[in-house]
Amino acid sequence: MKNPKDSDAWKELLLLSAEFKHDDFSLAQLFEDDDRFDSFSVSHESLLLDYSKNFVSNESFAELIQFAEHMQLPAAINALFAGEKVNGSEGRAALHTALRAPDNEGGNKEVSACLNKMESLVKAVHSGSWKGFSGAEITDVVNIGIGGSDLGPSFVCDALADFSTGKLQLHFVSNIDPAHLDNTLLNLNPATTLFLVASKSFTTLETKQNAEAAKAWLLESAPSTDSVKHHFVAITTNANAAKAFGIDEQNLFPMWDWVGGRYSLWSAIGLSIALSIGMDRFRQLLAGAHSMDRHFQSAELGRNLPVIMGLLSVWYSGFFAAQTHAVIPYSQRLQQLPAYLQQLCMESLGKGVDKNHESVNINTGEVVWGAPGTNAQHSFFQLFHQGTQFIPVDFIAFIESCGIGADAQERHEQLLANCLSQSLALMEGKSSSENSYQDIPGNRPSTTLLVDKLDPYNLGSLIALYEHKTYVQSVVWNINPFDQWGVELGKSLSSEIFAAIQDSSSAANFDQSTANLVSRIRNHPA
Ligand code: F6P
């Protein structure tokens, strides 16, 4: 695959982008075309993507599609679903889509066996037949994991809290900062707590240390090490390491090297989700994602939601120098979405070398950030409206309310009104001839995803949409979205520095700054 910048389509896009950079360009005026909304919106089931408030014309949009074709996006989509080794640097497939495919549509036997095993565990814990060391039922579940083994499950459990069976309290511990585990355990009873050690590799420092500390906490109260089997479950590809930790063979759930960590919430890494909402609803989550998979695989490029969203990001970073992309869910339940997307998008797309081992000469990746609306309106939206940065925004809203209190529907409608008013204000701005401080330039693009309601099925679909959007960007940029070599360097350096903090004789030849920081930590009175 060639460098995207060498293509005729790239050159054509560069010319077409000029239209949107003129001083007299008005995004709002594009709506003088009565068909604009119909031309630049598309639905999949209950999910509407309105991208009409973006810098696109019929011509530029058609050219973006041509560009995607030139970069062989259709073949790359087929390769993903066919299980080809799309993760070239690690020689692996990326078959997260197989985790949510029914048996007759690309699913596999190992996945269904794993789902059945998850179902048995969920039933046992919910029914109370799973007992802790004292014979008491489980009341609390603590997921110990980090990155993909934490962010997806934690985000989804929070997002679907209204669908929880209410039988269990879920907790997530990721940080090696002792405050995270210690504060979580403070109010828990070892006799009624179940730990899920979620780690694809079972070598991640944070997870191993937290799991060891949790085991020690349990064994302070439990009669013997045999109790570990009543309180610890592991999800991993590394069964031997989990067994060496003391986890009973029966309590091991598989992971596979063809599932990337940040794409793994659909596997047994999502056990915490299944324990929270029950297995039927977990399967609805999978079904929603599968439906988005089918759409991604079969819809024509110009009507394909992940393709459109991915190409818009490519357009803005390549031709408008966008460095960041904001995602604003108008839903308190989706408060963890930005953090989840940060790993999905930035660990996947933070790459400076292309698939030909050559340095990329275009902007790849983008800083993804955000916070729920309306809160964000009162913190950083000022910069959207009058700042000098170019920041495309995704607004996400649900038509139905999750609220249960008095007037919930009316308050929800206020929420929706705020969401719509922000995209309108960003587009139209407001000119003030008397006071330049009050001049709001407008012409700031945004996309709105309007979904009927927040439920497991639609959430599955929404997450899969962003997964595939990320894949589209990677294909067009010709980079591998499924590795993360950069993360490894920090990990290996931290063990050298840890040794130096513990024992000065092992201090390596650190630079002056690091050496002095280590020394100050070492010399701090205990
Ligand atoms: O941060 C790097 C990373 O490798 C992520 O990609 C992954 O999700 C996370 O660490 C946790 O890895 P594991 O599940 O192997 O503990």
XYZ file of C-alpha atoms and ligand atoms in Angstrom:
542
model
C 0.000 0.000 0.000
C 1.290 3.395 -0.975
C 1.628 6.544 1.068
C -1.840 8.195 1.209
C -0.322 11.569 0.418
C 0.960 10.384 -2.960
C -2.510 9.614 -4.271
C -4.425 11.801 -6.724
C -7.352 11.700 -4.321
C -5.242 13.325 -1.587
C -4.218 16.098 -3.964
C -7.825 16.585 -5.026
C -8.974 16.693 -1.406
C -6.392 19.356 -0.689
C -7.885 21.519 -3.425
C -11.429 20.848 -2.258
C -10.621 21.697 1.344
C -9.862 25.284 0.293
C -13.596 25.936 -0.146
C -14.087 25.594 3.613
C -11.163 27.813 4.527
C -12.259 30.987 2.748
C -13.057 33.967 4.947
C -16.522 34.132 3.456
C -17.301 30.436 3.957
C -20.434 29.830 6.014
C -21.313 26.367 7.289
C -24.818 27.572 8.066
C -25.298 28.713 4.487
C -24.750 25.185 3.220
C -28.244 24.529 4.590
C -29.700 26.690 1.844
C -29.693 23.352 0.067
C -33.005 21.872 1.287
C -31.698 18.366 0.831
C -28.594 18.817 2.925
C -29.844 16.892 5.959
C -31.054 14.004 3.795
C -27.804 13.958 1.864
C -25.601 13.983 4.941
C -27.369 11.819 7.476
C -27.734 8.073 7.656
C -29.327 5.621 10.082
C -28.598 2.166 11.236
C -31.507 0.759 13.231
C -32.250 3.249 16.001
C -28.986 5.116 15.570
C -29.036 8.268 13.452
C -25.785 9.820 12.304
C -26.275 13.463 11.346
C -23.061 14.720 9.779
C -24.644 17.593 7.891
C -22.999 20.201 10.178
C -19.582 19.204 8.857
C -17.295 20.645 6.206
C -18.586 18.419 3.442
C -20.105 19.055 0.047
C -21.277 16.451 -2.429
C -17.982 16.801 -4.231
C -15.660 16.567 -1.238
C -17.628 13.694 0.260
C -17.459 11.759 -3.028
C -13.719 12.408 -3.152
C -13.287 11.129 0.413
C -15.026 7.919 -0.608
C -12.753 7.639 -3.638
C -9.786 8.149 -1.395
C -10.975 5.308 0.882
C -11.367 3.095 -2.177
C -7.901 4.033 -3.337
C -6.574 2.979 0.083
C -8.419 -0.330 -0.451
C -10.788 0.039 2.463
C -13.324 -2.536 1.181
C -10.594 -5.197 0.955
C -9.344 -4.245 4.422
C -12.844 -4.632 5.880
C -13.072 -8.096 4.349
C -9.630 -8.969 5.691
C -10.671 -7.962 9.221
C -13.753 -10.177 9.228
C -12.019 -13.045 7.429
C -9.497 -13.311 10.262
C -6.511 -12.338 8.156
C -3.438 -11.211 10.054
C -4.349 -7.541 10.048
C -2.070 -7.040 13.061
C 1.061 -7.406 10.959
C 3.680 -6.452 13.559
C 2.506 -9.239 15.864
C 1.420 -11.633 13.108
C -2.127 -11.888 14.466
C -5.724 -11.558 13.390
C -8.015 -9.088 15.178
C -11.213 -11.056 15.436
C -13.140 -9.214 18.127
C -16.080 -9.402 15.722
C -16.110 -13.206 16.160
C -16.835 -12.680 19.874
C -20.254 -11.295 19.033
C -21.116 -13.356 15.962
C -23.790 -16.062 16.206
C -22.498 -19.580 15.487
C -23.874 -19.572 11.947
C -22.326 -16.173 11.131
C -18.641 -16.450 11.873
C -18.914 -17.329 15.559
C -16.783 -20.149 16.828
C -17.142 -23.046 19.219
C -14.583 -21.802 21.723
C -16.445 -18.520 21.994
C -19.813 -20.201 22.572
C -18.271 -22.551 25.124
C -16.829 -19.534 26.923
C -20.189 -17.749 26.882
C -21.823 -20.860 28.340
C -19.220 -21.032 31.074
C -19.806 -17.344 31.831
C -23.527 -18.063 32.019
C -22.986 -20.860 34.567
C -20.880 -18.595 36.752
C -23.364 -15.727 36.534
C -26.227 -18.056 37.459
C -24.297 -19.587 40.336
C -23.397 -16.209 41.799
C -26.855 -14.710 41.256
C -28.684 -17.712 42.674
C -26.411 -17.850 45.699
C -25.224 -21.362 44.953
C -21.693 -19.963 44.667
C -20.561 -19.596 48.268
C -17.629 -17.809 49.841
C -15.324 -19.505 52.369
C -17.795 -19.028 55.228
C -20.751 -20.385 53.266
C -22.134 -16.879 52.679
C -23.338 -15.689 49.269
C -21.363 -13.213 47.163
C -22.469 -9.595 47.491
C -19.558 -7.734 45.871
C -17.458 -8.283 42.783
C -14.098 -6.569 42.278
C -12.646 -6.535 38.765
C -8.859 -6.213 38.924
C -7.427 -5.241 35.547
C -6.087 -2.248 33.661
C -6.363 -0.722 30.183
C -8.607 -2.876 28.043
C -9.145 -5.235 30.954
C -10.732 -2.415 32.935
C -11.916 0.539 30.858
C -14.461 -1.289 28.680
C -16.076 -3.324 31.472
C -16.112 -0.373 33.874
C -17.600 1.974 31.268
C -20.290 -0.513 30.216
C -21.276 -1.445 33.795
C -21.702 2.220 34.599
C -23.525 2.973 31.344
C -25.957 0.095 31.918
C -26.418 0.581 35.657
C -30.175 0.904 35.078
C -30.145 -2.638 33.691
C -28.287 -4.123 36.646
C -30.051 -7.034 38.319
C -29.266 -5.304 41.597
C -27.902 -8.537 43.060
C -24.277 -7.436 43.255
C -22.181 -4.362 43.844
C -19.488 -3.997 41.176
C -16.096 -2.406 41.832
C -13.142 -1.764 39.500
C -9.553 -1.550 40.618
C -6.891 -0.704 38.066
C -4.282 1.663 39.458
C -1.202 0.360 41.250
C -1.593 3.378 43.558
C -2.447 1.559 46.801
C -5.218 4.074 47.413
C -7.287 2.437 44.672
C -7.411 -1.115 46.016
C -7.187 -0.167 49.683
C -10.069 2.283 49.519
C -12.161 -0.209 47.581
C -11.589 -2.979 50.113
C -12.257 -0.713 53.077
C -15.991 -1.368 53.093
C -15.969 -4.914 51.726
C -16.342 -8.203 53.550
C -13.799 -10.843 52.431
C -16.315 -13.626 53.038
C -18.721 -12.199 50.446
C -16.323 -10.710 47.856
C -15.448 -12.268 44.508
C -12.364 -11.045 42.618
C -12.132 -11.221 38.836
C -8.506 -10.983 37.754
C -8.806 -9.754 34.177
C -5.519 -9.829 32.319
C -4.937 -11.101 28.822
C -1.232 -11.571 29.539
C -1.325 -12.146 33.313
C 2.016 -10.343 33.377
C 0.796 -6.751 33.776
C 2.498 -5.317 36.841
C -0.446 -3.328 38.189
C -2.851 -6.229 37.921
C -0.459 -8.779 39.401
C 0.368 -6.549 42.380
C -3.245 -5.653 43.034
C -4.307 -9.291 42.753
C -1.574 -10.342 45.213
C -2.641 -7.632 47.649
C -6.281 -8.678 47.311
C -5.332 -12.307 47.966
C -3.385 -11.297 51.083
C -6.411 -9.294 52.267
C -8.654 -12.325 51.763
C -6.267 -14.676 53.530
C -6.166 -12.439 56.599
C -9.737 -13.596 57.250
C -10.068 -16.877 55.357
C -9.255 -20.182 57.052
C -6.773 -21.434 54.419
C -5.324 -20.873 50.966
C -8.000 -23.260 49.718
C -10.403 -20.326 50.152
C -8.813 -18.607 47.133
C -10.823 -20.864 44.852
C -14.086 -19.547 46.302
C -13.072 -15.940 45.771
C -10.877 -15.655 42.679
C -11.650 -16.083 39.004
C -9.226 -15.227 36.181
C -9.713 -14.307 32.548
C -6.463 -14.760 30.634
C -4.552 -16.377 27.788
C -1.886 -17.324 30.332
C -3.538 -20.143 32.259
C -0.259 -21.325 33.785
C 0.478 -17.974 35.406
C -3.078 -17.770 36.745
C -2.801 -21.281 38.211
C 0.572 -20.423 39.729
C -1.153 -17.451 41.398
C -3.522 -19.983 42.984
C -6.602 -19.731 40.809
C -8.527 -22.950 40.497
C -8.618 -24.498 37.024
C -12.442 -24.453 37.123
C -12.335 -20.681 37.608
C -10.245 -19.941 34.533
C -11.865 -18.219 31.576
C -10.076 -18.087 28.244
C -8.857 -15.166 26.173
C -7.261 -15.480 22.775
C -4.344 -13.771 21.108
C -6.662 -12.766 18.261
C -8.512 -10.411 20.612
C -6.752 -7.125 21.375
C -7.015 -5.883 24.968
C -8.890 -2.724 24.015
C -11.342 -4.765 21.929
C -11.974 -7.383 24.620
C -15.038 -6.321 26.591
C -17.061 -8.748 24.442
C -15.071 -11.731 25.738
C -14.962 -13.103 29.279
C -13.095 -9.878 30.118
C -16.700 -8.627 30.206
C -17.609 -11.034 33.025
C -18.159 -8.096 35.375
C -20.720 -6.736 32.892
C -22.507 -10.093 32.731
C -22.508 -10.311 36.531
C -24.009 -6.846 36.716
C -26.737 -7.049 34.057
C -27.187 -10.812 33.660
C -26.292 -13.013 30.758
C -29.367 -12.304 28.613
C -28.583 -8.616 28.567
C -24.890 -9.301 27.996
C -25.946 -11.260 24.911
C -28.052 -8.242 23.804
C -24.922 -6.111 24.072
C -23.153 -8.609 21.785
C -26.124 -8.662 19.402
C -26.065 -4.865 19.065
C -22.354 -4.938 18.270
C -22.894 -7.748 15.785
C -25.548 -5.749 14.025
C -23.052 -2.873 13.606
C -20.502 -5.412 12.321
C -22.951 -6.529 9.639
C -23.642 -2.922 8.700
C -19.908 -2.150 8.474
C -19.358 -5.212 6.325
C -22.256 -4.741 3.958
C -23.327 -1.088 3.647
C -21.918 0.860 0.712
C -19.097 3.159 1.810
C -21.106 6.369 1.412
C -23.920 5.042 3.659
C -21.678 3.272 6.142
C -21.611 4.886 9.594
C -18.114 3.861 10.739
C -16.703 4.681 7.308
C -18.244 8.154 7.300
C -17.091 8.930 10.834
C -13.591 7.605 10.161
C -13.262 9.582 6.940
C -14.403 12.783 8.640
C -11.590 12.365 11.168
C -9.108 11.722 8.360
C -10.414 14.805 6.537
C -10.077 17.077 9.558
C -6.667 15.894 10.676
C -5.229 15.751 7.163
C -6.631 18.922 5.668
C -7.650 21.163 8.586
C -4.802 20.302 10.989
C -7.183 19.062 13.702
C -5.103 17.705 16.564
C -7.947 16.702 18.818
C -11.437 15.318 18.633
C -14.010 15.896 21.353
C -16.738 13.411 22.211
C -19.551 14.807 24.327
C -22.209 12.347 25.459
C -25.333 14.119 26.655
C -25.824 11.298 29.100
C -24.486 11.080 32.611
C -24.522 7.297 32.216
C -21.884 7.641 29.486
C -19.514 9.604 31.675
C -16.749 7.037 31.201
C -17.069 6.999 27.404
C -14.276 9.549 26.769
C -11.799 7.554 28.890
C -12.815 4.352 27.133
C -12.426 5.978 23.704
C -9.062 7.407 24.664
C -7.631 3.918 24.914
C -9.528 2.620 21.896
C -8.517 5.471 19.599
C -5.209 6.700 20.965
C -3.599 3.332 21.739
C -4.762 2.153 18.318
C -3.874 5.190 16.231
C -0.899 6.681 18.063
C 1.535 5.419 15.434
C 4.238 7.250 13.488
C 5.421 4.393 11.294
C 3.260 2.925 8.562
C 2.759 -0.675 7.514
C 5.761 -0.393 5.187
C 8.024 0.506 8.153
C 8.215 4.071 6.862
C 7.672 7.219 8.890
C 4.269 8.651 8.169
C 4.280 12.121 6.653
C 0.698 12.970 7.610
C -1.054 13.549 10.920
C -2.189 10.241 12.360
C -4.144 9.743 15.533
C -5.826 12.520 17.427
C -6.232 13.420 21.053
C -9.683 12.169 21.985
C -11.258 13.833 24.951
C -14.555 14.940 26.373
C -16.959 14.912 29.272
C -20.714 14.605 29.606
C -22.969 17.465 28.606
C -24.336 19.618 30.026
C -21.463 19.731 32.555
C -18.888 20.256 29.812
C -20.752 23.371 28.653
C -19.801 24.978 31.941
C -16.159 23.950 31.851
C -14.418 23.769 28.474
C -17.040 24.686 25.856
C -15.895 28.300 25.915
C -12.790 27.136 24.039
C -15.002 25.442 21.434
C -16.943 28.610 20.850
C -14.283 31.303 20.871
C -10.911 29.586 21.178
C -8.361 29.345 18.397
C -8.164 25.535 18.216
C -9.939 23.599 15.492
C -11.851 20.852 17.310
C -14.424 18.665 15.584
C -17.024 17.476 18.086
C -19.208 14.360 18.295
C -22.424 14.894 20.224
C -24.179 11.736 21.437
C -27.718 11.830 22.810
C -30.577 9.442 23.583
C -34.161 10.406 22.852
C -35.601 8.460 25.793
C -34.813 9.401 29.341
C -33.138 7.076 31.845
C -34.423 9.174 34.719
C -37.031 7.898 37.125
C -37.800 10.913 39.288
C -40.592 13.435 38.978
C -40.473 15.433 35.731
C -37.655 13.231 34.427
C -38.966 13.503 30.882
C -39.034 17.281 31.001
C -35.525 17.459 32.454
C -34.395 15.045 29.783
C -35.868 17.277 27.103
C -33.870 20.160 28.577
C -30.802 17.974 28.204
C -31.623 17.271 24.551
C -32.323 20.943 23.899
C -28.899 21.813 25.281
C -27.227 19.228 23.081
C -28.893 20.506 19.925
C -28.333 24.135 20.865
C -24.599 23.603 21.226
C -24.132 22.144 17.757
C -26.261 24.979 16.389
C -24.249 27.624 18.263
C -20.980 26.090 17.077
C -22.197 26.248 13.508
C -23.905 29.652 13.477
C -21.954 31.642 16.034
C -23.079 35.228 16.586
C -21.560 38.415 15.330
C -21.478 41.501 17.436
C -20.625 44.776 15.802
C -20.459 46.666 19.108
C -18.258 44.389 21.164
C -15.631 42.108 19.682
C -15.445 40.118 22.947
C -18.960 38.973 22.224
C -18.188 37.947 18.678
C -18.685 34.188 18.298
C -17.202 33.084 14.996
C -19.245 29.893 14.348
C -18.305 27.655 11.401
C -17.225 24.938 13.844
C -18.118 21.470 12.639
C -19.856 18.776 14.654
C -21.547 15.435 14.205
C -24.602 14.286 16.135
C -25.388 10.685 16.965
C -29.000 10.494 18.079
C -30.069 7.122 19.467
C -33.573 6.102 20.546
C -32.567 4.865 23.973
C -29.666 3.694 26.047
C -29.963 -0.069 26.384
C -27.539 -2.996 26.047
C -28.262 -3.539 22.356
C -27.814 0.086 21.322
C -24.753 0.506 23.511
C -23.158 -2.549 21.858
C -23.865 -0.994 18.497
C -22.430 2.384 19.518
C -19.191 0.890 20.852
C -18.724 -1.262 17.737
C -19.282 1.876 15.657
C -16.304 3.587 17.299
C -14.195 0.408 17.043
C -14.787 0.283 13.302
C -14.344 4.032 12.889
C -10.877 3.562 14.385
C -10.162 0.730 11.947
C -11.217 2.903 8.994
C -8.775 5.629 10.041
C -5.963 3.099 10.391
C -6.591 1.664 6.938
C -6.654 5.037 5.254
C -3.523 6.114 7.133
C -1.899 2.749 6.393
C -0.960 2.087 10.042
C -1.486 -0.923 12.311
C -4.190 -0.174 14.924
C -3.727 -3.426 16.818
C -0.263 -3.142 18.382
C 1.076 -0.817 21.120
C 4.849 -1.129 21.221
C 5.262 2.312 22.749
C 3.549 1.228 25.953
C 6.179 -1.475 26.488
C 9.100 0.951 26.872
C 7.661 2.688 29.937
C 6.897 -0.701 31.475
C 10.475 -1.952 31.174
C 11.995 1.312 32.439
C 9.726 1.308 35.471
C 11.186 -1.964 36.724
C 14.735 -0.521 36.550
C 13.651 2.595 38.423
C 11.728 0.562 40.981
C 14.915 -1.420 41.673
C 16.822 1.841 42.145
C 14.191 3.217 44.547
C 14.428 0.031 46.576
C 18.188 -0.296 46.492
C 20.588 2.486 45.489
C 23.310 0.000 44.524
C 21.162 -1.068 41.598
C 20.861 2.544 40.358
C 21.590 2.421 36.680
C 23.151 5.272 34.774
C 20.080 7.416 34.833
C 20.063 10.952 33.492
C 20.536 13.687 36.106
C 16.876 14.486 36.377
C 15.782 10.897 36.964
C 18.720 10.194 39.287
C 17.895 13.213 41.477
C 14.214 12.387 41.616
C 15.036 8.800 42.641
C 17.434 10.071 45.269
C 14.864 12.475 46.722
C 12.327 9.660 46.992
C 14.892 7.346 48.613
C 16.034 9.966 51.100
C 12.577 11.045 52.178
C 12.155 10.155 55.864
C 9.783 7.195 56.272
O -1.408 -0.595 28.335
C -1.012 -1.600 27.470
C -1.859 -2.789 27.585
O -1.127 -3.768 26.961
C -3.253 -2.616 26.958
O -3.248 -2.736 25.593
C -3.994 -3.688 27.655
O -5.366 -3.542 27.514
C -3.495 -3.486 29.066
O -2.121 -3.184 28.919
C -3.708 -4.636 30.021
O -3.091 -5.808 29.569
P -3.456 -7.206 30.171
O -4.906 -7.482 29.902
O -2.549 -8.178 29.498
O -3.199 -7.152 31.664
